[in-house]
mmCIF file of C-alpha atoms in Angstrom:
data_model
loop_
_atom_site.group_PDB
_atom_site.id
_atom_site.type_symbol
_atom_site.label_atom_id
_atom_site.label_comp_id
_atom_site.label_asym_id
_atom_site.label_seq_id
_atom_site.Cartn_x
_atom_site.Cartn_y
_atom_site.Cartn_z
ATOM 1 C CA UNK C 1 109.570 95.255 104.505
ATOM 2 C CA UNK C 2 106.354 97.518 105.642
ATOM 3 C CA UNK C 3 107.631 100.079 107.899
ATOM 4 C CA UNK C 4 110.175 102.549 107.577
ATOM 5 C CA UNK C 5 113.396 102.713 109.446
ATOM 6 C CA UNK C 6 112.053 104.287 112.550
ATOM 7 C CA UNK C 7 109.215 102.392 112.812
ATOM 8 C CA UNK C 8 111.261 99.118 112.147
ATOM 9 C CA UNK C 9 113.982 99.631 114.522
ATOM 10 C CA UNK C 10 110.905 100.508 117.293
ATOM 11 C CA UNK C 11 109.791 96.951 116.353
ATOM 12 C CA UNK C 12 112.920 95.704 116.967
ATOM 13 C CA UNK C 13 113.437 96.832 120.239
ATOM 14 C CA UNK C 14 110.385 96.304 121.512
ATOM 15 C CA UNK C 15 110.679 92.548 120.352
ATOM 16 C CA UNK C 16 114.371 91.834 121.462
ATOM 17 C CA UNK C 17 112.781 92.800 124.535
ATOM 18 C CA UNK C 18 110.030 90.560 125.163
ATOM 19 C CA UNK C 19 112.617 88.011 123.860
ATOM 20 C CA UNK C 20 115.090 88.431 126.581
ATOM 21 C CA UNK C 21 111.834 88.106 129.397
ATOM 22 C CA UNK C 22 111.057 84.847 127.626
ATOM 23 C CA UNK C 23 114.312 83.407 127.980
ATOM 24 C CA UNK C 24 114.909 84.090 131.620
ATOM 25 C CA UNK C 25 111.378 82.706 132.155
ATOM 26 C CA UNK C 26 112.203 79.588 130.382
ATOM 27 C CA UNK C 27 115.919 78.862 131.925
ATOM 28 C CA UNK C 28 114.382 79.328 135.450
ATOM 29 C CA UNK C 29 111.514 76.765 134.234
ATOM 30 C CA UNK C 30 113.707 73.786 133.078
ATOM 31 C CA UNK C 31 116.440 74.483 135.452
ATOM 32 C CA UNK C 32 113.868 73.418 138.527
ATOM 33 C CA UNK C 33 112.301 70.377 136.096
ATOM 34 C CA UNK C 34 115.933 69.448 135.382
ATOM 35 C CA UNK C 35 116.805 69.505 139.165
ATOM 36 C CA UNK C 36 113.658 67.639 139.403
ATOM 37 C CA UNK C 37 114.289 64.859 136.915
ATOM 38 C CA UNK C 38 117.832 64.628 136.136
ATOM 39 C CA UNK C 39 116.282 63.875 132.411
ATOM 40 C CA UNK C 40 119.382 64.658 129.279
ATOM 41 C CA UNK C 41 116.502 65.962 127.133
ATOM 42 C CA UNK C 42 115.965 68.379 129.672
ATOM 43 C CA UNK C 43 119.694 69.465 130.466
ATOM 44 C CA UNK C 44 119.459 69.871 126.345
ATOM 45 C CA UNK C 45 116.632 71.781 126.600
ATOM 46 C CA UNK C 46 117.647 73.694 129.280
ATOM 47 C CA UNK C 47 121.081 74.174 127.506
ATOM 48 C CA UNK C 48 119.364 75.450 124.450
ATOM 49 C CA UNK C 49 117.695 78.145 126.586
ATOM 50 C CA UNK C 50 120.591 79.256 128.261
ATOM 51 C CA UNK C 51 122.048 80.284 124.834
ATOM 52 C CA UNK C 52 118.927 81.382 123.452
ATOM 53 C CA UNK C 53 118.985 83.774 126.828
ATOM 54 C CA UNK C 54 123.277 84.845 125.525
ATOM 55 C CA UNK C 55 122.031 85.220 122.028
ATOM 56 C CA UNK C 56 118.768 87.111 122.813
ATOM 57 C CA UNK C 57 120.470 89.431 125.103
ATOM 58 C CA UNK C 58 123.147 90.110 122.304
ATOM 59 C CA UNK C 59 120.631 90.369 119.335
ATOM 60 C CA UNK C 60 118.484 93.045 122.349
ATOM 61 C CA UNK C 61 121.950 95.339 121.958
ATOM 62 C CA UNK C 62 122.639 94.471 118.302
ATOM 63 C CA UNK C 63 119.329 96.150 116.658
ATOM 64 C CA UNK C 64 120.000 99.178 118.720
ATOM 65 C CA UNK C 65 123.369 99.503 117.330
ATOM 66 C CA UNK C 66 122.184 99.043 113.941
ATOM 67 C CA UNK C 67 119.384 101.236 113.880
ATOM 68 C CA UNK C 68 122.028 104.266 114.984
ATOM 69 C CA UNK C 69 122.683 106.769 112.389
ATOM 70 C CA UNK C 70 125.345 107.247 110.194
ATOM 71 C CA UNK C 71 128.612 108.749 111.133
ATOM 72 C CA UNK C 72 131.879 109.642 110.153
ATOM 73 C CA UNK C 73 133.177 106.238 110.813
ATOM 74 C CA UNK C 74 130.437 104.442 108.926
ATOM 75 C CA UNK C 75 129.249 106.201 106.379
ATOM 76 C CA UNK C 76 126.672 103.303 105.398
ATOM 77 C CA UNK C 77 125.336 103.256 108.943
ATOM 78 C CA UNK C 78 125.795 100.106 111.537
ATOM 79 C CA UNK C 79 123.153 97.768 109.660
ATOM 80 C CA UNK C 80 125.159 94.717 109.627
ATOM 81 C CA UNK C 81 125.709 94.867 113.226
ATOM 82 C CA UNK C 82 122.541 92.381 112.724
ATOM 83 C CA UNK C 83 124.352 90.034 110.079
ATOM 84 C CA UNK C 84 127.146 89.892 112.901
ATOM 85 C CA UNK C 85 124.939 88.956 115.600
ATOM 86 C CA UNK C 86 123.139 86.129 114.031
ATOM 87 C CA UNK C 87 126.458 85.078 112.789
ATOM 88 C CA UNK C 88 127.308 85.143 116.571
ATOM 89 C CA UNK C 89 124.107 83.414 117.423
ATOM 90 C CA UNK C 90 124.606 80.741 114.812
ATOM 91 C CA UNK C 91 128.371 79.846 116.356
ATOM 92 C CA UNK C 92 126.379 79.441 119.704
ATOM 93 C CA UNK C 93 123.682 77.228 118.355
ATOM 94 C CA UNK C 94 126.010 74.852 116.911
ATOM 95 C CA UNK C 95 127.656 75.452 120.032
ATOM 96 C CA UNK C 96 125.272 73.872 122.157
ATOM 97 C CA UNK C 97 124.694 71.376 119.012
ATOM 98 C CA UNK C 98 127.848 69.542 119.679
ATOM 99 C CA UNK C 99 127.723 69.524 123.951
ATOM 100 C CA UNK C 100 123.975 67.953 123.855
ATOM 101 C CA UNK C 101 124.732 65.530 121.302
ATOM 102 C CA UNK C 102 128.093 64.611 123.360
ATOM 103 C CA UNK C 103 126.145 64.190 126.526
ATOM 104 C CA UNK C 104 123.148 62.639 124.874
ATOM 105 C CA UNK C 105 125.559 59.944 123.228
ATOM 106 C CA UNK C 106 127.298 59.251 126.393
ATOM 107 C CA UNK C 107 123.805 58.441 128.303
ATOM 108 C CA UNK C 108 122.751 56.071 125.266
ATOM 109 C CA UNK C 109 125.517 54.312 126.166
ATOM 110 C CA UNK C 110 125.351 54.801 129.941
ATOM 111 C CA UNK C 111 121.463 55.109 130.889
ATOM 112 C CA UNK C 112 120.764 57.007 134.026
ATOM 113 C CA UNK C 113 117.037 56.850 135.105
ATOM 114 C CA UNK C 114 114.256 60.012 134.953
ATOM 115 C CA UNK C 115 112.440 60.750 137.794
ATOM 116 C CA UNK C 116 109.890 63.495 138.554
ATOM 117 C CA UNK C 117 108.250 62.936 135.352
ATOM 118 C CA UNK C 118 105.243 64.954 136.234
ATOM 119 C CA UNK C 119 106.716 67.828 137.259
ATOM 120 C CA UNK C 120 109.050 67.876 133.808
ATOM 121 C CA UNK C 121 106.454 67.650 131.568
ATOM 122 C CA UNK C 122 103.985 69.854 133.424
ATOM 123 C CA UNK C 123 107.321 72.337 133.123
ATOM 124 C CA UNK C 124 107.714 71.632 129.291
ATOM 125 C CA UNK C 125 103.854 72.246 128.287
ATOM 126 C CA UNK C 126 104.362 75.742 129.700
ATOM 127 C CA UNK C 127 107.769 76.110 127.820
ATOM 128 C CA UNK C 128 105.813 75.060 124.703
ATOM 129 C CA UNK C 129 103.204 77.267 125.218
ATOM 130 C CA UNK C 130 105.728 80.360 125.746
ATOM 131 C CA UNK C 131 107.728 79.571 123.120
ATOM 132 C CA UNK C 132 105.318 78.914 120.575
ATOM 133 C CA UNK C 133 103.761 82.877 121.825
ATOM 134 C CA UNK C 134 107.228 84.259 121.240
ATOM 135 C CA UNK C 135 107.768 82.542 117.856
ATOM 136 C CA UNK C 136 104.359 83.995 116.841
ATOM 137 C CA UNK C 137 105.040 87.511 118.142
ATOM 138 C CA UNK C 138 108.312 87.418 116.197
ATOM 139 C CA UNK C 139 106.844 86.251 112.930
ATOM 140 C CA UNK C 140 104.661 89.764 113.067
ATOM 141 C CA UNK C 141 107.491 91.277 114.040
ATOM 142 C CA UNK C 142 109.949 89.859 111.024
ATOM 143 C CA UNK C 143 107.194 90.683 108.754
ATOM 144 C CA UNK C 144 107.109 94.155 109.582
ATOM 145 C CA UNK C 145 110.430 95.037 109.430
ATOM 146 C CA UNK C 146 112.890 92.042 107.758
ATOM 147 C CA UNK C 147 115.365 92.317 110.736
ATOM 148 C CA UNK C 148 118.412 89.628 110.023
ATOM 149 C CA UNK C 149 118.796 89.840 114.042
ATOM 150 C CA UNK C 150 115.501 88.879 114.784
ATOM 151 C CA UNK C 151 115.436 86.065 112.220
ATOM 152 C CA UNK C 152 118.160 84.756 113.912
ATOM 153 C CA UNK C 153 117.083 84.963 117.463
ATOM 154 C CA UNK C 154 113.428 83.243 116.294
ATOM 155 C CA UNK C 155 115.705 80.173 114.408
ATOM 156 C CA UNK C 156 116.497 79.871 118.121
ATOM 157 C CA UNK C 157 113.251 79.195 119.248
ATOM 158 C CA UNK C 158 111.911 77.323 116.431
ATOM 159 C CA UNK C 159 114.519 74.974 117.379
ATOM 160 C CA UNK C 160 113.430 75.151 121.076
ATOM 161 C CA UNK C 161 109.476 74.679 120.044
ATOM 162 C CA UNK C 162 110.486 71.303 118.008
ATOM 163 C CA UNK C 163 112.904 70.896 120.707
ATOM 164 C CA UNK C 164 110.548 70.496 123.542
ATOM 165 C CA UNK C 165 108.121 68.571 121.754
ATOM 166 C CA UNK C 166 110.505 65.751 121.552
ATOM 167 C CA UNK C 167 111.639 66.296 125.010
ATOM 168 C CA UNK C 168 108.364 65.380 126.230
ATOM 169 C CA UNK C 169 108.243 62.432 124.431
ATOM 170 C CA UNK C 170 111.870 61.909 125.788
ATOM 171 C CA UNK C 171 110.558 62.327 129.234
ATOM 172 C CA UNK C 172 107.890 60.086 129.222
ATOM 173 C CA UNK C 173 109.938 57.279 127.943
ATOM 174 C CA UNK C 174 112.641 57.943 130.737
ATOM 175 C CA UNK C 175 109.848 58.198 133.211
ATOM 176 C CA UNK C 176 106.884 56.547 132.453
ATOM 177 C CA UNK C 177 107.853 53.875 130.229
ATOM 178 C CA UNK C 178 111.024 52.842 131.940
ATOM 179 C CA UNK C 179 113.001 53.821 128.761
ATOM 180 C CA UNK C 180 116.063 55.822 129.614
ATOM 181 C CA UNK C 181 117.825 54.588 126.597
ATOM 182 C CA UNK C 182 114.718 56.756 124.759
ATOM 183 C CA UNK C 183 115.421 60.324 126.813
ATOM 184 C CA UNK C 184 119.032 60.085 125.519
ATOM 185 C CA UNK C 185 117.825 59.170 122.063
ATOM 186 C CA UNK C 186 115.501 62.223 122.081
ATOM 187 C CA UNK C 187 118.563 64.843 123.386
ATOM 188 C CA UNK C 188 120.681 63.710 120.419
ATOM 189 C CA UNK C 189 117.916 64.620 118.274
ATOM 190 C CA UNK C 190 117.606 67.911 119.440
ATOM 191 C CA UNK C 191 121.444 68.362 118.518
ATOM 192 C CA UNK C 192 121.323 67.565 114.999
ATOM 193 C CA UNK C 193 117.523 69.553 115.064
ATOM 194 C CA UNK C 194 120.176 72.434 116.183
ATOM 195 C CA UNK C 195 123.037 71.940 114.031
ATOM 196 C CA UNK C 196 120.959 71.982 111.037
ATOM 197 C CA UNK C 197 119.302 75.266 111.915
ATOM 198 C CA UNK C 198 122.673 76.753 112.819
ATOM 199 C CA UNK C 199 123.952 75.799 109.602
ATOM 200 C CA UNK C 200 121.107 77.579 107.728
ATOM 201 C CA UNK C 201 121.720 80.951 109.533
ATOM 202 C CA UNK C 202 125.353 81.342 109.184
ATOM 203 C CA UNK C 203 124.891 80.884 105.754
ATOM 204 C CA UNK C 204 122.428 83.493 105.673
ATOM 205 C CA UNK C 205 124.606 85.724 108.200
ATOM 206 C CA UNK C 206 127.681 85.270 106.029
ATOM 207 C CA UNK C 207 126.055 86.189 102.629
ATOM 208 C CA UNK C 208 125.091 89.648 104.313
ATOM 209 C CA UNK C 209 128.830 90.219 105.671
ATOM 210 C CA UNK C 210 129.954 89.254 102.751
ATOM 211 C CA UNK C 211 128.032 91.379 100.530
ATOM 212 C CA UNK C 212 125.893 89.322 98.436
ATOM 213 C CA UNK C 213 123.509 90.407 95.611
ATOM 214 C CA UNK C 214 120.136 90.850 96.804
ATOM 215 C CA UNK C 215 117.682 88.533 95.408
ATOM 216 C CA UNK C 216 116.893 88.106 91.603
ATOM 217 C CA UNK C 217 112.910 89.323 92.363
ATOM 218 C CA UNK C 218 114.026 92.835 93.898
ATOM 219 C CA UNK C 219 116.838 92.901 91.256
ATOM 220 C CA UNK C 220 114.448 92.828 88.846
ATOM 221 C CA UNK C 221 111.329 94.907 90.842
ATOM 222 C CA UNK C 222 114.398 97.782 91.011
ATOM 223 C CA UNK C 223 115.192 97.022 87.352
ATOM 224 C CA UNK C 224 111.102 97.394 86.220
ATOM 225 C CA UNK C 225 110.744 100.657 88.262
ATOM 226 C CA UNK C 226 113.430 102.242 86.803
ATOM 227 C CA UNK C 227 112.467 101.726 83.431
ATOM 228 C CA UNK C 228 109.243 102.432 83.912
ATOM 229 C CA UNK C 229 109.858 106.086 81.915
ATOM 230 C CA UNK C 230 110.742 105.592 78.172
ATOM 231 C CA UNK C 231 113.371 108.143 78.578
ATOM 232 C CA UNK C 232 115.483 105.558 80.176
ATOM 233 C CA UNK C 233 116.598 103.358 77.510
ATOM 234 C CA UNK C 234 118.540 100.860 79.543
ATOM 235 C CA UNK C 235 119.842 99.684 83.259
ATOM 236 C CA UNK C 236 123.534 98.932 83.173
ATOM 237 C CA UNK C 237 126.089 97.367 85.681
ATOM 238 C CA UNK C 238 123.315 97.027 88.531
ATOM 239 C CA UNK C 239 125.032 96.117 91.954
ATOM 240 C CA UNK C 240 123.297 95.356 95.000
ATOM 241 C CA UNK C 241 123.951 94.099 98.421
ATOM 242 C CA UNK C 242 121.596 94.484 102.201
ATOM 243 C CA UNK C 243 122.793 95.948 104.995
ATOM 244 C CA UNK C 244 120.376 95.452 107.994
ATOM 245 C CA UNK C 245 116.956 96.729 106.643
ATOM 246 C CA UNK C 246 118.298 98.710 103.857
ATOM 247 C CA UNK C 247 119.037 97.347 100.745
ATOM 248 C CA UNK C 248 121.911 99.542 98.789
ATOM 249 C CA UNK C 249 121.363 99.872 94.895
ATOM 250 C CA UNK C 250 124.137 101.039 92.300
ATOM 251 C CA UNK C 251 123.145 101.249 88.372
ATOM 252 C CA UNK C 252 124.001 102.997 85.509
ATOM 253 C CA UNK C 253 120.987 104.107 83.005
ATOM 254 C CA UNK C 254 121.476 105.260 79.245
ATOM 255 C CA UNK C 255 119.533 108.661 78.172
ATOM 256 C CA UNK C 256 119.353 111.022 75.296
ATOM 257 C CA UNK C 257 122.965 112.269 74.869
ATOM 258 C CA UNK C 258 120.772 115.532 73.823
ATOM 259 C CA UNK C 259 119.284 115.964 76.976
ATOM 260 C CA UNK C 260 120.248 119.099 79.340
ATOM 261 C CA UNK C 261 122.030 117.879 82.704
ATOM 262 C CA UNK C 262 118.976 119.525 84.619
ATOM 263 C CA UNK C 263 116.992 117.351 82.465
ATOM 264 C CA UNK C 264 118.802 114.067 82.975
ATOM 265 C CA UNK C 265 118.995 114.704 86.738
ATOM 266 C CA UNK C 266 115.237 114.934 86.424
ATOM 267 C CA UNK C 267 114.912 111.841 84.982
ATOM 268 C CA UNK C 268 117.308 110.155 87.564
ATOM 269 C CA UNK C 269 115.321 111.626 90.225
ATOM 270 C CA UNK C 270 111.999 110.450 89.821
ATOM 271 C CA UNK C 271 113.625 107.307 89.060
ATOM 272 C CA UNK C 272 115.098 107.146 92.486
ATOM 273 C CA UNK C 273 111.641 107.704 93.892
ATOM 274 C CA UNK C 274 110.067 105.025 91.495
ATOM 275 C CA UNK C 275 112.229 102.559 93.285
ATOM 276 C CA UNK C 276 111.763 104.096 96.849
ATOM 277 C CA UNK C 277 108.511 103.093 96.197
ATOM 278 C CA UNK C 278 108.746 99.540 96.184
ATOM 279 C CA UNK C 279 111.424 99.445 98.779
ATOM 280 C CA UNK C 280 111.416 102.164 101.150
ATOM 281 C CA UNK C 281 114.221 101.462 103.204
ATOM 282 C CA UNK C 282 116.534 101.281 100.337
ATOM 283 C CA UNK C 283 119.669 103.216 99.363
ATOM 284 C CA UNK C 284 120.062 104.165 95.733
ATOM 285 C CA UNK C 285 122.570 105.471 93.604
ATOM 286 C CA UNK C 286 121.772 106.447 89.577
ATOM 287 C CA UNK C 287 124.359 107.329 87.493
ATOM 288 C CA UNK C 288 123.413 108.403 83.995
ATOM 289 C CA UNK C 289 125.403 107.944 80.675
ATOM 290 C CA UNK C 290 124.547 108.918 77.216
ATOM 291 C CA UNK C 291 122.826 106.586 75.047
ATOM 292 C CA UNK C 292 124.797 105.683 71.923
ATOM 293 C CA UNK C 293 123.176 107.240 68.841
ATOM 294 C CA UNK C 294 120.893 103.987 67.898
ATOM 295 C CA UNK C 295 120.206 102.178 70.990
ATOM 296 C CA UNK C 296 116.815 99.327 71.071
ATOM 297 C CA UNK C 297 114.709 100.469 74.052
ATOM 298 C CA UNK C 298 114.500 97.426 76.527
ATOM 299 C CA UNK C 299 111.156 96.467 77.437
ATOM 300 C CA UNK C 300 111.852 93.013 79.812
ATOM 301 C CA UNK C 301 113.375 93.233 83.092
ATOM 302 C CA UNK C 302 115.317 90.215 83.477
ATOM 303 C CA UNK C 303 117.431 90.269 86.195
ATOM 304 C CA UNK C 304 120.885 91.662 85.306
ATOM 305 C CA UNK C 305 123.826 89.094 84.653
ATOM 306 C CA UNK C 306 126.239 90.978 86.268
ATOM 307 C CA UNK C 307 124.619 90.705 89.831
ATOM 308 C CA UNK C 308 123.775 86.760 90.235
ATOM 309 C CA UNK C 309 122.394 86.296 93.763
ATOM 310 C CA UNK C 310 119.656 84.278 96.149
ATOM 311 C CA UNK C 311 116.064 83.588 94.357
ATOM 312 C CA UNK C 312 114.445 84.646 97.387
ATOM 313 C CA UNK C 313 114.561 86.917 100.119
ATOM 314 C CA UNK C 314 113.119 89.106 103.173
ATOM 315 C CA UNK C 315 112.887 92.466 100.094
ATOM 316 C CA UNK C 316 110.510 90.069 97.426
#
């Protein structure tokens, strides 16, 4: 993450937005070329958008809810309202997994012909074109500020992109080639194209609601920072876990049992800041125990046993 927590959640908002305008764009587009052509791979396409256009319009609300301040009643702020939305987004994807690949199965088996071929694929170029805009304007987006929500919401259209690519090809074997058998073939491709990508972000969802360790490379880029002052001898019983854009540290550190408590809470201090450094958006706790009398100082930063989590991650 690149931006602080203003400046991420103003990223946010601005592209849940343009997300939302997309999807109405794109429902109203295949809706008329499905009208048009009565092709499956279009009513899947068209289905996909319609829950992109739910999903979007819940992820819009769900980074404004995070990005709220602390309050009595959450003390750790609202930052997993994103881990709950693309967990919601996730249930709709496979969702809409399961209905395309019911209908798509049922035309493989009962061919209906495509008509108004032109029109659909004139009206799927321009959905490619949007989407594949969108996507791109969400990439900058997720780079800037590591939003779960928007990750989500962009899994949506990545699957729409691929989606409409083989919809196209769907349509002009329905239409051109005479191949109806082929349109249905390409809808129940889009539903497993869908149910895979669902499955990856409810895993992801679920490990952030659930409070998994953050990856092993911030782990040990928290580890290195904090060490980085001989003073500190060790980093003890490190626990981590993300909520939203913040990731929440807890550690204990060995000093000099010699050492004043205005001294120690020196130390601790510019620890704290060693680590905001690397990770601005991160919530840190240090507690400080005395070293025993002999005590090696540690010089590697492997990442601590007692927080095994993912090898990779938006915080690396």
């Amino acid at each position: 993450m690149t931006q602080p927590i203003a400046d991420h959640a103003a990223t946010n908002r601005r592209i849940t937005t343009l997300s939302v305008s997309v999807a109405v764009v794109l429902v109203t587009l295949k809706a008329f070329a499905y009208g048009a052509s009565g092709s499956v791979s279009i009513l899947a396409s068209l289905t996909d958008s319609a829950l992109d256009l739910v999903a979007s319009v819940g992820t819009f609300f769900a980074v404004r809810w995070a990005a709220a301040a602390p309050d009595a009643g959450h003390r750790y702020g609202h930052g997993k309202a994103e881990s709950l939305a693309a967990l919601v987004q996730s249930g709709l994807v496979m969702a809409s997994a399961v209905f395309i690949g019911l209908e798509a199965v049922r035309r493989i088996f009962n061919p209906q012909p495509v008509s108004g071929g032109g029109w659909a694929i004139g009206v799927m170029v321009l959905s490619i074109g949007l989407t594949g805009w969108l996507i791109w304007q969400q990439s900058r987006a997720i780079k800037a500020s590591g939003s779960l929500a928007v990750s989500g919401d962009r899994a949506h259209y990545s699957a729409d992109l691929a989606a409409n690519v083989v919809v196209v090809i769907g349509i002009i074997s329905g239409s051109l080639l005479k191949a109806p058998g082929l349109d249905a073939a390409a809808g129940l491709v889009v539903a497993v194209w869908l149910g895979w990508g669902a499955t990856g972000l409810l895993k992801t969802a679920a490990g952030h609601l659930l409070d998994a360790a953050a990856p092993a490379d911030d782990r040990n880029g928290i580890t290195a920072a904090v060490l980085d002052d001989a003073r500190i001898r060790n980093v003890h019983q490190l626990r981590t876990r993300i909520s939203g854009n913040t990731l929440m540290a807890q550690m204990h550190v060995d000093l000099d049992a010699a050492l004043s408590l205005a001294e120690a809470h020196s130390i601790v201090d510019a620890a704290e800041k060693r680590v905001l450094s690397r990770y601005p958006n991160a919530d840190i706790i240090i507690h400080a125990d005395p070293a025993p009398a002999v005590a090696p100082v540690v010089t590697s930063t492997p990442a601590p046993a007692d927080d095994a989590g993912p090898t990779s991650g938006p915080w690396g």
